[in-house]
PDB file of C-alpha atoms in Angstrom:
ATOM      1  CA  MET A   1      77.034-108.870 -12.288  1.00  0.00           C
ATOM      2  CA  PHE A   2      78.505-109.682  -8.888  1.00  0.00           C
ATOM      3  CA  LEU A   3      77.600-109.036  -5.268  1.00  0.00           C
ATOM      4  CA  SER A   4      79.331-106.388  -3.193  1.00  0.00           C
ATOM      5  CA  GLY A   5      82.039-108.054  -1.149  1.00  0.00           C
ATOM      6  CA  SER A   6      81.995-111.135  -3.365  1.00  0.00           C
ATOM      7  CA  GLU A   7      84.970-112.910  -4.834  1.00  0.00           C
ATOM      8  CA  LYS A   8      85.379-114.827  -8.078  1.00  0.00           C
ATOM      9  CA  ILE A   9      86.041-118.522  -7.543  1.00  0.00           C
ATOM     10  CA  ASP A  10      86.708-120.410 -10.758  1.00  0.00           C
ATOM     11  CA  ARG A  11      83.978-119.039 -13.022  1.00  0.00           C
ATOM     12  CA  HIS A  12      81.478-118.014 -10.323  1.00  0.00           C
ATOM     13  CA  TRP A  13      81.070-115.030  -8.020  1.00  0.00           C
ATOM     14  CA  VAL A  14      80.422-116.003  -4.400  1.00  0.00           C
ATOM     15  CA  LYS A  15      79.932-113.943  -1.285  1.00  0.00           C
ATOM     16  CA  ASN A  16      80.280-116.611   1.410  1.00  0.00           C
ATOM     17  CA  GLN A  17      84.004-117.045   2.156  1.00  0.00           C
ATOM     18  CA  ASN A  18      83.388-120.612   3.394  1.00  0.00           C
ATOM     19  CA  LEU A  19      82.533-121.592  -0.182  1.00  0.00           C
ATOM     20  CA  LYS A  20      86.120-120.890  -1.289  1.00  0.00           C
ATOM     21  CA  ALA A  21      87.269-124.276   0.036  1.00  0.00           C
ATOM     22  CA  MET A  22      84.353-126.190  -1.479  1.00  0.00           C
ATOM     23  CA  LYS A  23      84.525-128.120  -4.732  1.00  0.00           C
ATOM     24  CA  GLU A  24      81.944-128.289  -7.492  1.00  0.00           C
ATOM     25  CA  PHE A  25      80.112-131.462  -8.446  1.00  0.00           C
ATOM     26  CA  VAL A  26      77.638-132.203 -11.209  1.00  0.00           C
ATOM     27  CA  MET A  27      74.650-134.365 -10.392  1.00  0.00           C
ATOM     28  CA  LEU A  28      73.509-136.192 -13.547  1.00  0.00           C
ATOM     29  CA  ILE A  29      69.888-137.222 -13.117  1.00  0.00           C
ATOM     30  CA  ARG A  30      68.972-140.413 -14.947  1.00  0.00           C
ATOM     31  CA  LEU A  31      65.388-141.570 -15.339  1.00  0.00           C
ATOM     32  CA  GLU A  32      63.691-144.536 -16.960  1.00  0.00           C
ATOM     33  CA  ALA A  33      61.479-142.093 -18.878  1.00  0.00           C
ATOM     34  CA  LEU A  34      60.672-138.400 -18.835  1.00  0.00           C
ATOM     35  CA  PRO A  35      57.815-137.691 -16.392  1.00  0.00           C
ATOM     36  CA  GLU A  36      55.370-136.694 -19.124  1.00  0.00           C
ATOM     37  CA  VAL A  37      55.590-140.230 -20.564  1.00  0.00           C
ATOM     38  CA  ASN A  38      54.227-142.012 -17.486  1.00  0.00           C
ATOM     39  CA  PHE A  39      52.216-139.360 -15.655  1.00  0.00           C
ATOM     40  CA  SER A  40      49.242-137.124 -16.273  1.00  0.00           C
ATOM     41  CA  PRO A  41      49.898-133.357 -16.393  1.00  0.00           C
ATOM     42  CA  GLU A  42      48.501-133.054 -12.857  1.00  0.00           C
ATOM     43  CA  GLU A  43      50.730-135.847 -11.529  1.00  0.00           C
ATOM     44  CA  GLU A  44      53.724-134.374 -13.324  1.00  0.00           C
ATOM     45  CA  GLN A  45      53.079-130.944 -11.778  1.00  0.00           C
ATOM     46  CA  SER A  46      52.786-132.498  -8.327  1.00  0.00           C
ATOM     47  CA  LEU A  47      56.107-134.303  -8.829  1.00  0.00           C
ATOM     48  CA  MET A  48      57.760-131.111 -10.083  1.00  0.00           C
ATOM     49  CA  ASN A  49      56.536-129.237  -6.996  1.00  0.00           C
ATOM     50  CA  VAL A  50      58.273-131.795  -4.775  1.00  0.00           C
ATOM     51  CA  TRP A  51      61.443-131.499  -6.894  1.00  0.00           C
ATOM     52  CA  GLU A  52      61.377-127.685  -6.744  1.00  0.00           C
ATOM     53  CA  LYS A  53      60.981-127.757  -2.961  1.00  0.00           C
ATOM     54  CA  TRP A  54      64.091-129.975  -2.736  1.00  0.00           C
ATOM     55  CA  VAL A  55      66.058-127.617  -5.019  1.00  0.00           C
ATOM     56  CA  GLU A  56      64.930-124.639  -2.901  1.00  0.00           C
ATOM     57  CA  GLY A  57      66.531-126.394   0.090  1.00  0.00           C
ATOM     58  CA  ILE A  58      69.830-126.524  -1.809  1.00  0.00           C
ATOM     59  CA  ILE A  59      69.466-122.843  -2.702  1.00  0.00           C
ATOM     60  CA  ASP A  60      68.777-121.998   0.950  1.00  0.00           C
ATOM     61  CA  ARG A  61      72.041-123.752   1.912  1.00  0.00           C
ATOM     62  CA  ASN A  62      73.869-121.570  -0.652  1.00  0.00           C
ATOM     63  CA  ILE A  63      75.452-124.575  -2.369  1.00  0.00           C
ATOM     64  CA  LEU A  64      73.668-124.473  -5.725  1.00  0.00           C
ATOM     65  CA  VAL A  65      75.987-123.358  -8.520  1.00  0.00           C
ATOM     66  CA  SER A  66      73.617-124.038 -11.429  1.00  0.00           C
ATOM     67  CA  ARG A  67      70.127-125.445 -11.819  1.00  0.00           C
ATOM     68  CA  GLY A  68      71.335-126.870 -15.114  1.00  0.00           C
ATOM     69  CA  ASN A  69      68.708-127.595 -17.709  1.00  0.00           C
ATOM     70  CA  ARG A  70      66.304-130.375 -18.363  1.00  0.00           C
ATOM     71  CA  LEU A  71      67.526-132.471 -21.269  1.00  0.00           C
ATOM     72  CA  GLY A  72      65.334-133.713 -24.089  1.00  0.00           C
ATOM     73  CA  ALA A  73      64.973-137.303 -25.247  1.00  0.00           C
ATOM     74  CA  ASP A  74      66.552-136.728 -28.659  1.00  0.00           C
ATOM     75  CA  GLY A  75      70.289-136.911 -29.227  1.00  0.00           C
ATOM     76  CA  ARG A  76      73.146-138.600 -31.008  1.00  0.00           C
ATOM     77  CA  THR A  77      76.175-140.527 -29.802  1.00  0.00           C
ATOM     78  CA  LEU A  78      79.398-140.436 -31.798  1.00  0.00           C
ATOM     79  CA  LYS A  79      82.608-142.356 -31.318  1.00  0.00           C
ATOM     80  CA  ASN A  80      85.748-141.412 -33.213  1.00  0.00           C
ATOM     81  CA  GLY A  81      83.644-139.093 -35.371  1.00  0.00           C
ATOM     82  CA  VAL A  82      81.226-141.857 -36.415  1.00  0.00           C
ATOM     83  CA  LEU A  83      77.553-141.953 -35.438  1.00  0.00           C
ATOM     84  CA  ILE A  84      77.058-145.077 -33.350  1.00  0.00           C
ATOM     85  CA  THR A  85      73.510-144.528 -32.060  1.00  0.00           C
ATOM     86  CA  ASN A  86      70.602-142.484 -33.261  1.00  0.00           C
ATOM     87  CA  GLY A  87      69.997-141.221 -29.738  1.00  0.00           C
ATOM     88  CA  PRO A  88      72.039-140.285 -26.702  1.00  0.00           C
ATOM     89  CA  TYR A  89      71.912-143.748 -25.134  1.00  0.00           C
ATOM     90  CA  VAL A  90      73.528-147.055 -25.902  1.00  0.00           C
ATOM     91  CA  GLU A  91      70.456-148.772 -24.479  1.00  0.00           C
ATOM     92  CA  LEU A  92      67.128-147.045 -24.053  1.00  0.00           C
ATOM     93  CA  LYS A  93      66.671-148.298 -20.498  1.00  0.00           C
ATOM     94  CA  GLU A  94      67.292-144.849 -19.055  1.00  0.00           C
ATOM     95  CA  ILE A  95      67.736-141.246 -20.100  1.00  0.00           C
ATOM     96  CA  ILE A  96      69.666-138.352 -18.658  1.00  0.00           C
ATOM     97  CA  GLY A  97      66.799-136.093 -17.658  1.00  0.00           C
ATOM     98  CA  GLY A  98      68.896-133.185 -16.435  1.00  0.00           C
ATOM     99  CA  TYR A  99      71.665-132.037 -14.161  1.00  0.00           C
ATOM    100  CA  LEU A 100      72.500-129.729 -11.270  1.00  0.00           C
ATOM    101  CA  ILE A 101      75.847-128.329 -10.213  1.00  0.00           C
ATOM    102  CA  ILE A 102      76.412-128.002  -6.480  1.00  0.00           C
ATOM    103  CA  ARG A 103      79.220-127.153  -4.071  1.00  0.00           C
ATOM    104  CA  ALA A 104      80.324-129.590  -1.394  1.00  0.00           C
ATOM    105  CA  ASN A 105      83.438-130.283   0.645  1.00  0.00           C
ATOM    106  CA  SER A 106      83.838-133.781  -0.819  1.00  0.00           C
ATOM    107  CA  ILE A 107      82.256-136.222  -3.217  1.00  0.00           C
ATOM    108  CA  ASP A 108      80.868-138.085  -0.197  1.00  0.00           C
ATOM    109  CA  GLU A 109      79.137-134.932   1.011  1.00  0.00           C
ATOM    110  CA  ALA A 110      77.751-134.386  -2.507  1.00  0.00           C
ATOM    111  CA  ALA A 111      76.404-137.964  -2.432  1.00  0.00           C
ATOM    112  CA  GLU A 112      74.687-137.267   0.896  1.00  0.00           C
ATOM    113  CA  ILE A 113      73.038-134.192  -0.618  1.00  0.00           C
ATOM    114  CA  ALA A 114      71.913-136.242  -3.635  1.00  0.00           C
ATOM    115  CA  LYS A 115      70.331-138.893  -1.391  1.00  0.00           C
ATOM    116  CA  GLY A 116      67.552-136.440  -0.604  1.00  0.00           C
ATOM    117  CA  ALA A 117      66.595-135.907  -4.249  1.00  0.00           C
ATOM    118  CA  PRO A 118      63.004-136.914  -5.051  1.00  0.00           C
ATOM    119  CA  LEU A 119      63.358-139.005  -8.212  1.00  0.00           C
ATOM    120  CA  VAL A 120      60.556-140.153 -10.464  1.00  0.00           C
ATOM    121  CA  GLY A 121      60.360-143.919 -10.794  1.00  0.00           C
ATOM    122  CA  ASN A 122      63.596-145.850 -10.522  1.00  0.00           C
ATOM    123  CA  GLY A 123      65.929-142.980 -11.312  1.00  0.00           C
ATOM    124  CA  THR A 124      69.578-142.660 -10.380  1.00  0.00           C
ATOM    125  CA  ILE A 125      71.943-139.784  -9.769  1.00  0.00           C
ATOM    126  CA  GLU A 126      75.569-139.912 -10.842  1.00  0.00           C
ATOM    127  CA  ILE A 127      77.878-137.492  -9.053  1.00  0.00           C
ATOM    128  CA  ARG A 128      81.058-136.332 -10.753  1.00  0.00           C
ATOM    129  CA  SER A 129      83.599-133.772  -9.629  1.00  0.00           C
ATOM    130  CA  ILE A 130      84.123-130.805 -11.925  1.00  0.00           C
ATOM    131  CA  PHE A 131      87.699-130.099 -12.874  1.00  0.00           C
ATOM    132  CA  SER A 132      89.165-126.852 -11.572  1.00  0.00           C
ATOM    133  CA  ASP A 133      92.628-125.327 -11.610  1.00  0.00           C
ATOM    134  CA  ASP A 134      93.144-126.747  -8.107  1.00  0.00           C
ATOM    135  CA  ASN A 135      92.761-130.378  -9.313  1.00  0.00           C
TER     136      ASN A 135
END
């Protein structure tokens, strides 16, 4: 379903014409451990409330493309069709806890947006541009 007066850009329908010139970036959220490992349910909920408030700010700016999904701790890594680790990580020092897809004018602007993200522990955010037909 699309909004009246909206236009399809890549695979998304957008109403704001200023978004046409913006690019999409994925923010890969890496954590040392999932919050439920190190925090009580009450602490985890408090942390999630702070995270949700930050995401709401991105929604209010009309630059959120996808909330993504939270990723689990299980996984497999293959190279050349061969299982090389029994998990998604070469070293278990960090996990990819989830991702968001946002719109920004540049990768530097996307990095500025990511700076405001409330991370749990010593997390990091990797920002990557998403390929489009314009690339």
